[in-house]
Amino acid sequence: MRKIADVGAAVIGTGFIGTVHVEQLRRIGVQVRGVLGSTPDRGRARADALGVVRAYESLDELLDDPSVDVVHVTSPNHLHVPQTTQILAAGRHVVCEKPLAMGASESAALVDQASLSGRVNAVNFNMRFYPLHQHVRELIAGGDLGDVRFVTGHYFQDWLLLETDWNWRLEPDKGGSLRAVGDIGSHWLDLATFLTGQPIEAVMADLTTFLPTRAQPQGPVETFSTDRSTETIEQPMATEDVASILLRFANGARGAVSVSQISAGRKNSLQWEIDGSNAAAAWDSETPDHLWLGHREAPNQVLMRNPALMGPAGQAAAALPGGHVEGFADTFGALFRAVYADVIAGHPSERPPYATFADGHDEMLVGDAIAESARLGRWVDVARVPAPLTAGSVP
Ligand SMILES: NC(=O)c1ccc[n+]([C@@H]2O[C@H](COP(=O)([O-])OP(=O)(O)OC[C@H]3O[C@@H](n4cnc5c(N)ncnc54)[C@H](O)[C@@H]3O)[C@@H](O)[C@H]2O)c1
């Protein structure tokens, strides 16, 4: 049986999140063989800064390295499909950042390719791996909340509030035609389905662009950077700054989520509440070690994350004892532990706890329905073929 220290990984993209991947791979004991940057010079500079031995000059060179078992794709969105296609064709396992693709037609082909390859395929929906999210999913599946009826929340950030804020995500050919929804709403939507176990069946969406033009600097800009360029070009904006979306889930539950990248003061605020027929639960990413449990006939509770007080899934995702706050970067370590257990086995497990390409594709289908609903101004069904099975449905 292989050990984790025998497994080699390479990371494509050396920006904000590529750096988190490198750090969290090392934390779980995986050898990071090398990185691939947008140019050989940039890749070399980031490899040196991160203490990574190799900076590959191309994806071909990376895939020629026999010591690489798993490739992590953390490049801008438009590169996910071509790079992932090449990685799977080369017989490697792959962890791809969200969103999996630029649209559902692309991601459908990836699901087929991944399935035929037999390789481990994961989408980095890391929010699932807050230990309390693993725990509350078990609570809901075990009936503690009763029937799930109402799922609400938001994902707000403020880093694109100003006309002078710029990033590749604002360019539809790099980020996709859905921006706030594709970038951060995708996390919330995946999480809502993961926690409740209920696919989203229909959506009614309103998308709004408040800043019709933005000042594009001449030269690349780091994600979340607040540096301002003096030389800029005014660019028209077509993608949404905010989204208001109504949801219908497979079991009949209803939902409502708001998404914004222009909410002053909200740096990275994801909140949700799930109201069931017996009890409710709620969580706020700014206090990620606290789970609120609401009761009608008894005092409400706050569960502080503690392996001793959570079920098996929550315990598996937790790395530290209670009271020692775990946050954003820790979720990557927990997700990678689950992925690399399958890598060591050589194939995906039957029901992986991480999001697979099939889950990433499902989120793309929901995204496509959101875009169509906003365009048509009416409810749109999520176009799953075949339709998902729900509790009580006949296969
Ligand atoms: N899971 C999460 O919580 C999370 C958070 C942030 C970003 N992301 C996702 O990660 C991806 C990257 O986002 P980011 O915020 O790190 O962006 P970023 O701009 O900080 O980093 C992107 C990196 O990709 C590199 N790159 C560009 N073209 C390349 C190419 N052809 N080959 C190799 N590298 C190339 C850039 O030089 C840069 O280093 C996006 O898909 C984004 O949606 C996920």
GROMACS .gro file of C-alpha atoms and ligand atoms in nm:
model
  439
    1MET     CA    1   0.000   0.000   0.000
    2ARG     CA    2   0.137   0.341  -0.098
    3LYS     CA    3   0.191   0.600   0.170
    4ILE     CA    4   0.096   0.967   0.140
    5ALA     CA    5   0.465   1.065   0.134
    6ASP     CA    6   0.509   0.859  -0.185
    7VAL     CA    7   0.245   1.057  -0.374
    8GLY     CA    8   0.357   1.347  -0.595
    9ALA     CA    9   0.149   1.650  -0.693
   10ALA     CA   10   0.197   1.949  -0.923
   11VAL     CA   11   0.004   2.275  -0.910
   12ILE     CA   12  -0.095   2.480  -1.215
   13GLY     CA   13  -0.136   2.849  -1.127
   14THR     CA   14   0.068   3.023  -0.864
   15GLY     CA   15  -0.167   3.303  -0.760
   16PHE     CA   16  -0.388   3.348  -0.454
   17ILE     CA   17  -0.537   3.001  -0.441
   18GLY     CA   18  -0.249   2.808  -0.602
   19THR     CA   19  -0.040   2.913  -0.305
   20VAL     CA   20  -0.302   2.775  -0.064
   21HIS     CA   21  -0.299   2.444  -0.257
   22VAL     CA   22   0.081   2.415  -0.227
   23GLU     CA   23   0.076   2.493   0.146
   24GLN     CA   24  -0.210   2.257   0.229
   25LEU     CA   25  -0.067   1.971   0.020
   26ARG     CA   26   0.252   1.994   0.221
   27ARG     CA   27   0.053   2.001   0.542
   28ILE     CA   28  -0.100   1.660   0.468
   29GLY     CA   29   0.236   1.517   0.363
   30VAL     CA   30   0.205   1.518  -0.017
   31GLN     CA   31   0.523   1.597  -0.209
   32VAL     CA   32   0.476   1.905  -0.429
   33ARG     CA   33   0.705   1.821  -0.723
   34GLY     CA   34   0.662   2.148  -0.909
   35VAL     CA   35   0.441   2.436  -1.022
   36LEU     CA   36   0.341   2.575  -1.361
   37GLY     CA   37   0.294   2.953  -1.390
   38SER     CA   38   0.157   3.170  -1.668
   39THR     CA   39   0.514   3.219  -1.797
   40PRO     CA   40   0.837   3.029  -1.719
   41ASP     CA   41   0.977   3.337  -1.540
   42ARG     CA   42   0.672   3.386  -1.323
   43GLY     CA   43   0.656   3.015  -1.245
   44ARG     CA   44   1.026   3.013  -1.145
   45ALA     CA   45   0.984   3.319  -0.922
   46ARG     CA   46   0.681   3.171  -0.743
   47ALA     CA   47   0.849   2.828  -0.713
   48ASP     CA   48   1.148   2.996  -0.545
   49ALA     CA   49   0.923   3.196  -0.312
   50LEU     CA   50   0.730   2.882  -0.213
   51GLY     CA   51   1.038   2.660  -0.184
   52VAL     CA   52   0.916   2.429  -0.463
   53VAL     CA   53   1.195   2.252  -0.652
   54ARG     CA   54   1.068   2.257  -1.012
   55ALA     CA   55   0.902   2.525  -1.222
   56TYR     CA   56   0.774   2.352  -1.533
   57GLU     CA   57   0.791   2.549  -1.857
   58SER     CA   58   0.474   2.393  -2.004
   59LEU     CA   59   0.192   2.153  -1.924
   60ASP     CA   60   0.357   1.900  -2.158
   61GLU     CA   61   0.675   1.915  -1.948
   62LEU     CA   62   0.472   1.879  -1.628
   63LEU     CA   63   0.293   1.571  -1.763
   64ASP     CA   64   0.624   1.420  -1.873
   65ASP     CA   65   0.732   1.414  -1.507
   66PRO     CA   66   0.662   1.055  -1.394
   67SER     CA   67   0.677   1.156  -1.027
   68VAL     CA   68   0.351   1.357  -1.061
   69ASP     CA   69   0.043   1.151  -0.972
   70VAL     CA   70  -0.207   1.434  -0.919
   71VAL     CA   71  -0.239   1.773  -1.088
   72HIS     CA   72  -0.416   2.066  -0.918
   73VAL     CA   73  -0.565   2.319  -1.161
   74THR     CA   74  -0.579   2.668  -1.007
   75SER     CA   75  -0.549   2.878  -1.323
   76PRO     CA   76  -0.820   3.125  -1.436
   77ASN     CA   77  -1.155   2.966  -1.524
   78HIS     CA   78  -1.120   2.952  -1.905
   79LEU     CA   79  -0.816   2.722  -1.871
   80HIS     CA   80  -0.983   2.461  -1.649
   81VAL     CA   81  -1.133   2.254  -1.933
   82PRO     CA   82  -0.836   2.246  -2.175
   83GLN     CA   83  -0.586   2.178  -1.896
   84THR     CA   84  -0.802   1.919  -1.720
   85THR     CA   85  -0.874   1.740  -2.049
   86GLN     CA   86  -0.501   1.709  -2.115
   87ILE     CA   87  -0.427   1.595  -1.757
   88LEU     CA   88  -0.690   1.318  -1.766
   89ALA     CA   89  -0.569   1.210  -2.112
   90ALA     CA   90  -0.223   1.171  -1.959
   91GLY     CA   91  -0.369   0.933  -1.698
   92ARG     CA   92  -0.330   1.160  -1.395
   93HIS     CA   93  -0.570   1.225  -1.109
   94VAL     CA   94  -0.697   1.583  -1.101
   95VAL     CA   95  -0.823   1.840  -0.852
   96CYS     CA   96  -0.977   2.133  -1.040
   97GLU     CA   97  -1.076   2.468  -0.894
   98LYS     CA   98  -1.433   2.588  -0.924
   99PRO     CA   99  -1.611   2.660  -1.149
  100LEU     CA  100  -1.529   2.339  -1.336
  101ALA     CA  101  -1.592   2.493  -1.678
  102MET     CA  102  -1.725   2.799  -1.858
  103GLY     CA  103  -2.060   2.626  -1.925
  104ALA     CA  104  -2.245   2.297  -1.885
  105SER     CA  105  -2.177   2.167  -2.236
  106GLU     CA  106  -1.802   2.172  -2.161
  107SER     CA  107  -1.835   2.018  -1.817
  108ALA     CA  108  -2.057   1.734  -1.946
  109ALA     CA  109  -1.771   1.616  -2.169
  110LEU     CA  110  -1.530   1.633  -1.874
  111VAL     CA  111  -1.758   1.416  -1.660
  112ASP     CA  112  -1.758   1.149  -1.932
  113GLN     CA  113  -1.382   1.168  -1.979
  114ALA     CA  114  -1.318   1.146  -1.604
  115SER     CA  115  -1.554   0.853  -1.565
  116LEU     CA  116  -1.391   0.659  -1.851
  117SER     CA  117  -1.043   0.736  -1.717
  118GLY     CA  118  -1.114   0.584  -1.374
  119ARG     CA  119  -0.897   0.858  -1.223
  120VAL     CA  120  -0.983   1.053  -0.909
  121ASN     CA  121  -1.160   1.374  -1.014
  122ALA     CA  122  -1.241   1.647  -0.765
  123VAL     CA  123  -1.372   2.003  -0.781
  124ASN     CA  124  -1.239   2.224  -0.505
  125PHE     CA  125  -1.567   2.317  -0.338
  126ASN     CA  126  -1.376   2.358  -0.014
  127MET     CA  127  -1.669   2.510   0.182
  128ARG     CA  128  -1.804   2.157   0.226
  129PHE     CA  129  -1.503   2.079   0.442
  130TYR     CA  130  -1.562   2.315   0.730
  131PRO     CA  131  -1.601   2.047   0.997
  132LEU     CA  132  -1.937   2.189   1.108
  133HIS     CA  133  -2.065   2.157   0.750
  134GLN     CA  134  -1.973   1.789   0.748
  135HIS     CA  135  -2.148   1.759   1.084
  136VAL     CA  136  -2.467   1.943   0.991
  137ARG     CA  137  -2.500   1.737   0.674
  138GLU     CA  138  -2.507   1.426   0.893
  139LEU     CA  139  -2.760   1.591   1.127
  140ILE     CA  140  -2.992   1.670   0.835
  141ALA     CA  141  -2.952   1.324   0.676
  142GLY     CA  142  -3.031   1.171   1.015
  143GLY     CA  143  -3.354   1.373   1.040
  144ASP     CA  144  -3.254   1.603   1.327
  145LEU     CA  145  -3.399   1.908   1.154
  146GLY     CA  146  -3.704   1.722   1.017
  147ASP     CA  147  -3.806   1.795   0.660
  148VAL     CA  148  -3.597   2.069   0.502
  149ARG     CA  149  -3.831   2.351   0.404
  150PHE     CA  150  -3.650   2.681   0.358
  151VAL     CA  151  -3.284   2.746   0.269
  152THR     CA  152  -3.167   3.107   0.271
  153GLY     CA  153  -2.846   3.305   0.284
  154HIS     CA  154  -2.590   3.513   0.105
  155TYR     CA  155  -2.235   3.529  -0.024
  156PHE     CA  156  -2.106   3.886  -0.015
  157GLN     CA  157  -1.764   4.038  -0.088
  158ASP     CA  158  -1.654   4.399  -0.144
  159TRP     CA  159  -1.335   4.372  -0.347
  160LEU     CA  160  -1.506   4.474  -0.676
  161LEU     CA  161  -1.696   4.770  -0.523
  162LEU     CA  162  -1.502   5.045  -0.699
  163GLU     CA  163  -1.485   5.133  -1.066
  164THR     CA  164  -1.105   5.107  -1.039
  165ASP     CA  165  -1.116   4.746  -0.906
  166TRP     CA  166  -0.995   4.503  -1.171
  167ASN     CA  167  -0.930   4.131  -1.212
  168TRP     CA  168  -0.942   3.871  -1.491
  169ARG     CA  169  -1.281   3.762  -1.348
  170LEU     CA  170  -1.428   4.080  -1.506
  171GLU     CA  171  -1.336   3.955  -1.856
  172PRO     CA  172  -1.606   3.709  -1.971
  173ASP     CA  173  -1.364   3.521  -2.198
  174LYS     CA  174  -1.149   3.439  -1.892
  175GLY     CA  175  -1.399   3.428  -1.605
  176GLY     CA  176  -1.721   3.323  -1.778
  177SER     CA  177  -2.045   3.502  -1.862
  178LEU     CA  178  -2.168   3.464  -1.501
  179ARG     CA  179  -1.931   3.648  -1.270
  180ALA     CA  180  -2.050   3.691  -0.907
  181VAL     CA  181  -2.265   3.378  -0.938
  182GLY     CA  182  -1.991   3.171  -1.104
  183ASP     CA  183  -1.717   3.291  -0.875
  184ILE     CA  184  -1.874   3.284  -0.528
  185GLY     CA  185  -2.242   3.199  -0.575
  186SER     CA  186  -2.124   2.859  -0.702
  187HIS     CA  187  -1.985   2.782  -0.354
  188TRP     CA  188  -2.315   2.868  -0.185
  189LEU     CA  189  -2.522   2.669  -0.436
  190ASP     CA  190  -2.299   2.361  -0.407
  191LEU     CA  191  -2.310   2.390  -0.028
  192ALA     CA  192  -2.690   2.418  -0.017
  193THR     CA  193  -2.722   2.092  -0.210
  194PHE     CA  194  -2.444   1.923  -0.014
  195LEU     CA  195  -2.592   2.012   0.328
  196THR     CA  196  -2.955   1.934   0.245
  197GLY     CA  197  -2.894   1.640   0.009
  198GLN     CA  198  -3.142   1.807  -0.225
  199PRO     CA  199  -3.063   1.902  -0.586
  200ILE     CA  200  -3.184   2.245  -0.704
  201GLU     CA  201  -3.459   2.184  -0.960
  202ALA     CA  202  -3.563   2.534  -1.068
  203VAL     CA  203  -3.446   2.892  -1.031
  204MET     CA  204  -3.577   3.246  -1.071
  205ALA     CA  205  -3.290   3.493  -1.096
  206ASP     CA  206  -3.237   3.866  -1.118
  207LEU     CA  207  -2.882   3.972  -1.215
  208THR     CA  208  -2.767   4.333  -1.204
  209THR     CA  209  -2.458   4.520  -1.321
  210PHE     CA  210  -2.430   4.845  -1.125
  211LEU     CA  211  -2.096   4.951  -1.270
  212PRO     CA  212  -2.146   4.975  -1.648
  213THR     CA  213  -1.777   5.045  -1.709
  214ARG     CA  214  -1.454   4.977  -1.520
  215ALA     CA  215  -1.098   5.104  -1.552
  216GLN     CA  216  -0.876   4.820  -1.676
  217PRO     CA  217  -0.509   4.863  -1.577
  218GLN     CA  218  -0.240   4.794  -1.834
  219GLY     CA  219  -0.085   4.473  -1.696
  220PRO     CA  220  -0.195   4.185  -1.471
  221VAL     CA  221  -0.355   4.240  -1.129
  222GLU     CA  222  -0.334   3.999  -0.834
  223THR     CA  223  -0.665   3.872  -0.696
  224PHE     CA  224  -0.784   4.088  -0.401
  225SER     CA  225  -0.509   4.344  -0.479
  226THR     CA  226  -0.584   4.705  -0.379
  227ASP     CA  227  -0.294   4.851  -0.581
  228ARG     CA  228  -0.415   5.104  -0.839
  229SER     CA  229  -0.266   5.148  -1.184
  230THR     CA  230  -0.233   5.497  -1.329
  231GLU     CA  231  -0.265   5.381  -1.690
  232THR     CA  232  -0.607   5.235  -1.756
  233ILE     CA  233  -0.857   5.172  -2.036
  234GLU     CA  234  -1.232   5.211  -1.979
  235GLN     CA  235  -1.403   4.877  -2.040
  236PRO     CA  236  -1.779   4.812  -2.066
  237MET     CA  237  -1.909   4.555  -1.816
  238ALA     CA  238  -2.161   4.286  -1.905
  239THR     CA  239  -2.138   4.051  -1.605
  240GLU     CA  240  -2.335   4.083  -1.282
  241ASP     CA  241  -2.219   4.265  -0.968
  242VAL     CA  242  -2.512   4.122  -0.770
  243ALA     CA  243  -2.764   3.839  -0.800
  244SER     CA  244  -3.094   3.765  -0.624
  245ILE     CA  245  -3.202   3.406  -0.682
  246LEU     CA  246  -3.509   3.210  -0.573
  247LEU     CA  247  -3.465   2.832  -0.559
  248ARG     CA  248  -3.683   2.521  -0.566
  249PHE     CA  249  -3.529   2.201  -0.434
  250ALA     CA  250  -3.616   1.845  -0.535
  251ASN     CA  251  -3.803   1.772  -0.209
  252GLY     CA  252  -4.020   2.082  -0.250
  253ALA     CA  253  -3.810   2.303  -0.020
  254ARG     CA  254  -3.776   2.667  -0.123
  255GLY     CA  255  -3.469   2.887  -0.108
  256ALA     CA  256  -3.340   3.239  -0.162
  257VAL     CA  257  -2.978   3.347  -0.196
  258SER     CA  258  -2.819   3.687  -0.257
  259VAL     CA  259  -2.474   3.717  -0.411
  260SER     CA  260  -2.267   4.034  -0.434
  261GLN     CA  261  -1.911   4.145  -0.499
  262ILE     CA  262  -1.989   4.510  -0.418
  263SER     CA  263  -2.104   4.495  -0.051
  264ALA     CA  264  -1.881   4.739   0.138
  265GLY     CA  265  -1.725   4.584   0.446
  266ARG     CA  266  -1.811   4.227   0.354
  267LYS     CA  267  -1.470   4.079   0.274
  268ASN     CA  268  -1.576   3.718   0.235
  269SER     CA  269  -1.912   3.666   0.405
  270LEU     CA  270  -2.096   3.340   0.338
  271GLN     CA  271  -2.405   3.277   0.550
  272TRP     CA  272  -2.681   3.019   0.534
  273GLU     CA  273  -2.985   2.914   0.735
  274ILE     CA  274  -3.177   2.590   0.689
  275ASP     CA  275  -3.525   2.576   0.840
  276GLY     CA  276  -3.666   2.228   0.890
  277SER     CA  277  -3.999   2.101   1.025
  278ASN     CA  278  -3.840   2.023   1.367
  279ALA     CA  279  -3.547   2.259   1.404
  280ALA     CA  280  -3.322   2.503   1.217
  281ALA     CA  281  -2.947   2.546   1.169
  282ALA     CA  282  -2.741   2.847   1.063
  283TRP     CA  283  -2.374   2.931   1.003
  284ASP     CA  284  -2.163   3.237   0.927
  285SER     CA  285  -1.818   3.213   0.765
  286GLU     CA  286  -1.691   3.494   0.988
  287THR     CA  287  -1.745   3.268   1.294
  288PRO     CA  288  -1.678   2.933   1.126
  289ASP     CA  289  -1.639   2.731   1.446
  290HIS     CA  290  -1.995   2.810   1.560
  291LEU     CA  291  -2.311   2.632   1.444
  292TRP     CA  292  -2.643   2.781   1.553
  293LEU     CA  293  -2.923   2.533   1.617
  294GLY     CA  294  -3.272   2.682   1.651
  295HIS     CA  295  -3.558   2.520   1.846
  296ARG     CA  296  -3.921   2.610   1.892
  297GLU     CA  297  -3.989   2.438   2.227
  298ALA     CA  298  -3.643   2.452   2.384
  299PRO     CA  299  -3.361   2.704   2.421
  300ASN     CA  300  -3.151   2.754   2.108
  301GLN     CA  301  -2.799   2.610   2.102
  302VAL     CA  302  -2.457   2.710   1.970
  303LEU     CA  303  -2.228   2.416   1.899
  304MET     CA  304  -1.864   2.522   1.910
  305ARG     CA  305  -1.667   2.297   1.675
  306ASN     CA  306  -1.527   2.015   1.882
  307PRO     CA  307  -1.436   1.670   1.748
  308ALA     CA  308  -1.576   1.516   2.066
  309LEU     CA  309  -1.921   1.666   1.998
  310MET     CA  310  -1.953   1.594   1.625
  311GLY     CA  311  -2.034   1.285   1.422
  312PRO     CA  312  -1.779   1.083   1.220
  313ALA     CA  313  -1.774   1.314   0.917
  314GLY     CA  314  -1.720   1.625   1.130
  315GLN     CA  315  -1.446   1.448   1.323
  316ALA     CA  316  -1.274   1.339   1.000
  317ALA     CA  317  -1.265   1.698   0.871
  318ALA     CA  318  -1.139   1.848   1.198
  319ALA     CA  319  -0.766   1.884   1.254
  320LEU     CA  320  -0.754   2.069   1.585
  321PRO     CA  321  -0.921   2.031   1.926
  322GLY     CA  322  -1.222   2.250   2.006
  323GLY     CA  323  -1.151   2.614   2.082
  324HIS     CA  324  -0.857   2.630   1.840
  325VAL     CA  325  -1.030   2.802   1.550
  326GLU     CA  326  -1.015   2.632   1.211
  327GLY     CA  327  -1.076   2.844   0.903
  328PHE     CA  328  -1.060   2.880   0.525
  329ALA     CA  329  -0.717   2.726   0.457
  330ASP     CA  330  -0.791   2.430   0.688
  331THR     CA  331  -1.082   2.327   0.466
  332PHE     CA  332  -0.835   2.264   0.182
  333GLY     CA  333  -0.634   2.029   0.401
  334ALA     CA  334  -0.950   1.840   0.500
  335LEU     CA  335  -1.067   1.815   0.137
  336PHE     CA  336  -0.723   1.701   0.020
  337ARG     CA  337  -0.709   1.432   0.291
  338ALA     CA  338  -1.030   1.284   0.147
  339VAL     CA  339  -0.908   1.315  -0.214
  340TYR     CA  340  -0.567   1.162  -0.144
  341ALA     CA  341  -0.721   0.865   0.038
  342ASP     CA  342  -0.878   0.783  -0.301
  343VAL     CA  343  -0.554   0.861  -0.487
  344ILE     CA  344  -0.373   0.608  -0.267
  345ALA     CA  345  -0.649   0.355  -0.341
  346GLY     CA  346  -0.595   0.435  -0.712
  347HIS     CA  347  -0.957   0.526  -0.796
  348PRO     CA  348  -1.254   0.730  -0.671
  349SER     CA  349  -1.446   0.579  -0.380
  350GLU     CA  350  -1.811   0.487  -0.434
  351ARG     CA  351  -1.952   0.799  -0.266
  352PRO     CA  352  -1.668   1.049  -0.234
  353PRO     CA  353  -1.720   1.313   0.036
  354TYR     CA  354  -1.560   1.576  -0.189
  355ALA     CA  355  -1.729   1.727  -0.496
  356THR     CA  356  -1.658   1.521  -0.808
  357PHE     CA  357  -1.670   1.642  -1.168
  358ALA     CA  358  -2.032   1.521  -1.173
  359ASP     CA  359  -2.106   1.764  -0.887
  360GLY     CA  360  -1.910   2.039  -1.062
  361HIS     CA  361  -2.115   1.977  -1.377
  362ASP     CA  362  -2.438   1.987  -1.177
  363GLU     CA  363  -2.343   2.329  -1.043
  364MET     CA  364  -2.274   2.442  -1.403
  365LEU     CA  365  -2.626   2.328  -1.500
  366VAL     CA  366  -2.771   2.535  -1.214
  367GLY     CA  367  -2.558   2.830  -1.330
  368ASP     CA  368  -2.681   2.798  -1.688
  369ALA     CA  369  -3.041   2.793  -1.559
  370ILE     CA  370  -2.973   3.107  -1.353
  371ALA     CA  371  -2.837   3.289  -1.660
  372GLU     CA  372  -3.134   3.182  -1.870
  373SER     CA  373  -3.385   3.277  -1.600
  374ALA     CA  374  -3.234   3.627  -1.571
  375ARG     CA  375  -3.244   3.665  -1.949
  376LEU     CA  376  -3.605   3.547  -1.983
  377GLY     CA  377  -3.736   3.701  -1.658
  378ARG     CA  378  -3.909   3.381  -1.541
  379TRP     CA  379  -3.859   3.051  -1.358
  380VAL     CA  380  -3.633   2.804  -1.541
  381ASP     CA  381  -3.590   2.431  -1.468
  382VAL     CA  382  -3.238   2.295  -1.427
  383ALA     CA  383  -3.185   2.086  -1.742
  384ARG     CA  384  -3.059   1.756  -1.600
  385VAL     CA  385  -3.056   1.456  -1.832
  386PRO     CA  386  -3.166   1.220  -1.691
  387ALA     CA  387  -3.354   1.399  -1.413
  388PRO     CA  388  -3.206   1.334  -1.065
  389LEU     CA  389  -3.365   1.071  -0.845
  390THR     CA  390  -3.524   1.211  -0.532
  391ALA     CA  391  -3.644   1.045  -0.214
  392GLY     CA  392  -3.955   0.853  -0.304
  393SER     CA  393  -3.906   0.866  -0.682
  394VAL     CA  394  -3.911   0.543  -0.881
  395PRO     CA  395  -3.589   0.465  -1.074
  396LIG     N1  396  -1.198   2.737  -0.375
  396LIG     C1  397  -1.185   2.865  -0.344
  396LIG     O1  398  -1.220   2.907  -0.236
  396LIG     C2  399  -1.125   2.959  -0.445
  396LIG     C3  400  -1.079   3.086  -0.404
  396LIG     C4  401  -1.019   3.168  -0.498
  396LIG     C5  402  -1.008   3.128  -0.631
  396LIG     N2  403  -1.057   3.007  -0.668
  396LIG     C6  404  -1.046   2.964  -0.808
  396LIG     O2  405  -0.909   2.943  -0.838
  396LIG     C7  406  -0.878   2.987  -0.969
  396LIG     C8  407  -0.766   3.090  -0.960
  396LIG     O3  408  -0.811   3.201  -0.885
  396LIG     P1  409  -0.707   3.297  -0.807
  396LIG     O4  410  -0.791   3.383  -0.720
  396LIG     O5  411  -0.599   3.217  -0.747
  396LIG     O6  412  -0.653   3.383  -0.930
  396LIG     P2  413  -0.510   3.451  -0.942
  396LIG     O7  414  -0.520   3.548  -1.053
  396LIG     O8  415  -0.463   3.498  -0.808
  396LIG     O9  416  -0.416   3.329  -0.985
  396LIG     C9  417  -0.427   3.266  -1.111
  396LIG    C10  418  -0.290   3.217  -1.147
  396LIG    O10  419  -0.294   3.145  -1.271
  396LIG    C11  420  -0.180   3.181  -1.347
  396LIG     N3  421  -0.201   3.152  -1.487
  396LIG    C12  422  -0.260   3.228  -1.583
  396LIG     N4  423  -0.254   3.165  -1.702
  396LIG    C13  424  -0.188   3.048  -1.681
  396LIG    C14  425  -0.149   2.939  -1.765
  396LIG     N5  426  -0.176   2.940  -1.896
  396LIG     N6  427  -0.085   2.835  -1.710
  396LIG    C15  428  -0.057   2.832  -1.578
  396LIG     N7  429  -0.091   2.933  -1.494
  396LIG    C16  430  -0.157   3.039  -1.545
  396LIG    C17  431  -0.163   3.330  -1.316
  396LIG    O11  432  -0.032   3.374  -1.345
  396LIG    C18  433  -0.189   3.330  -1.167
  396LIG    O12  434  -0.073   3.298  -1.094
  396LIG    C19  435  -1.008   3.037  -1.028
  396LIG    O13  436  -1.067   2.937  -1.105
  396LIG    C20  437  -1.095   3.067  -0.907
  396LIG    O14  438  -1.233   3.052  -0.932
  396LIG    C21  439  -1.113   2.923  -0.578
   0.00000   0.00000   0.00000
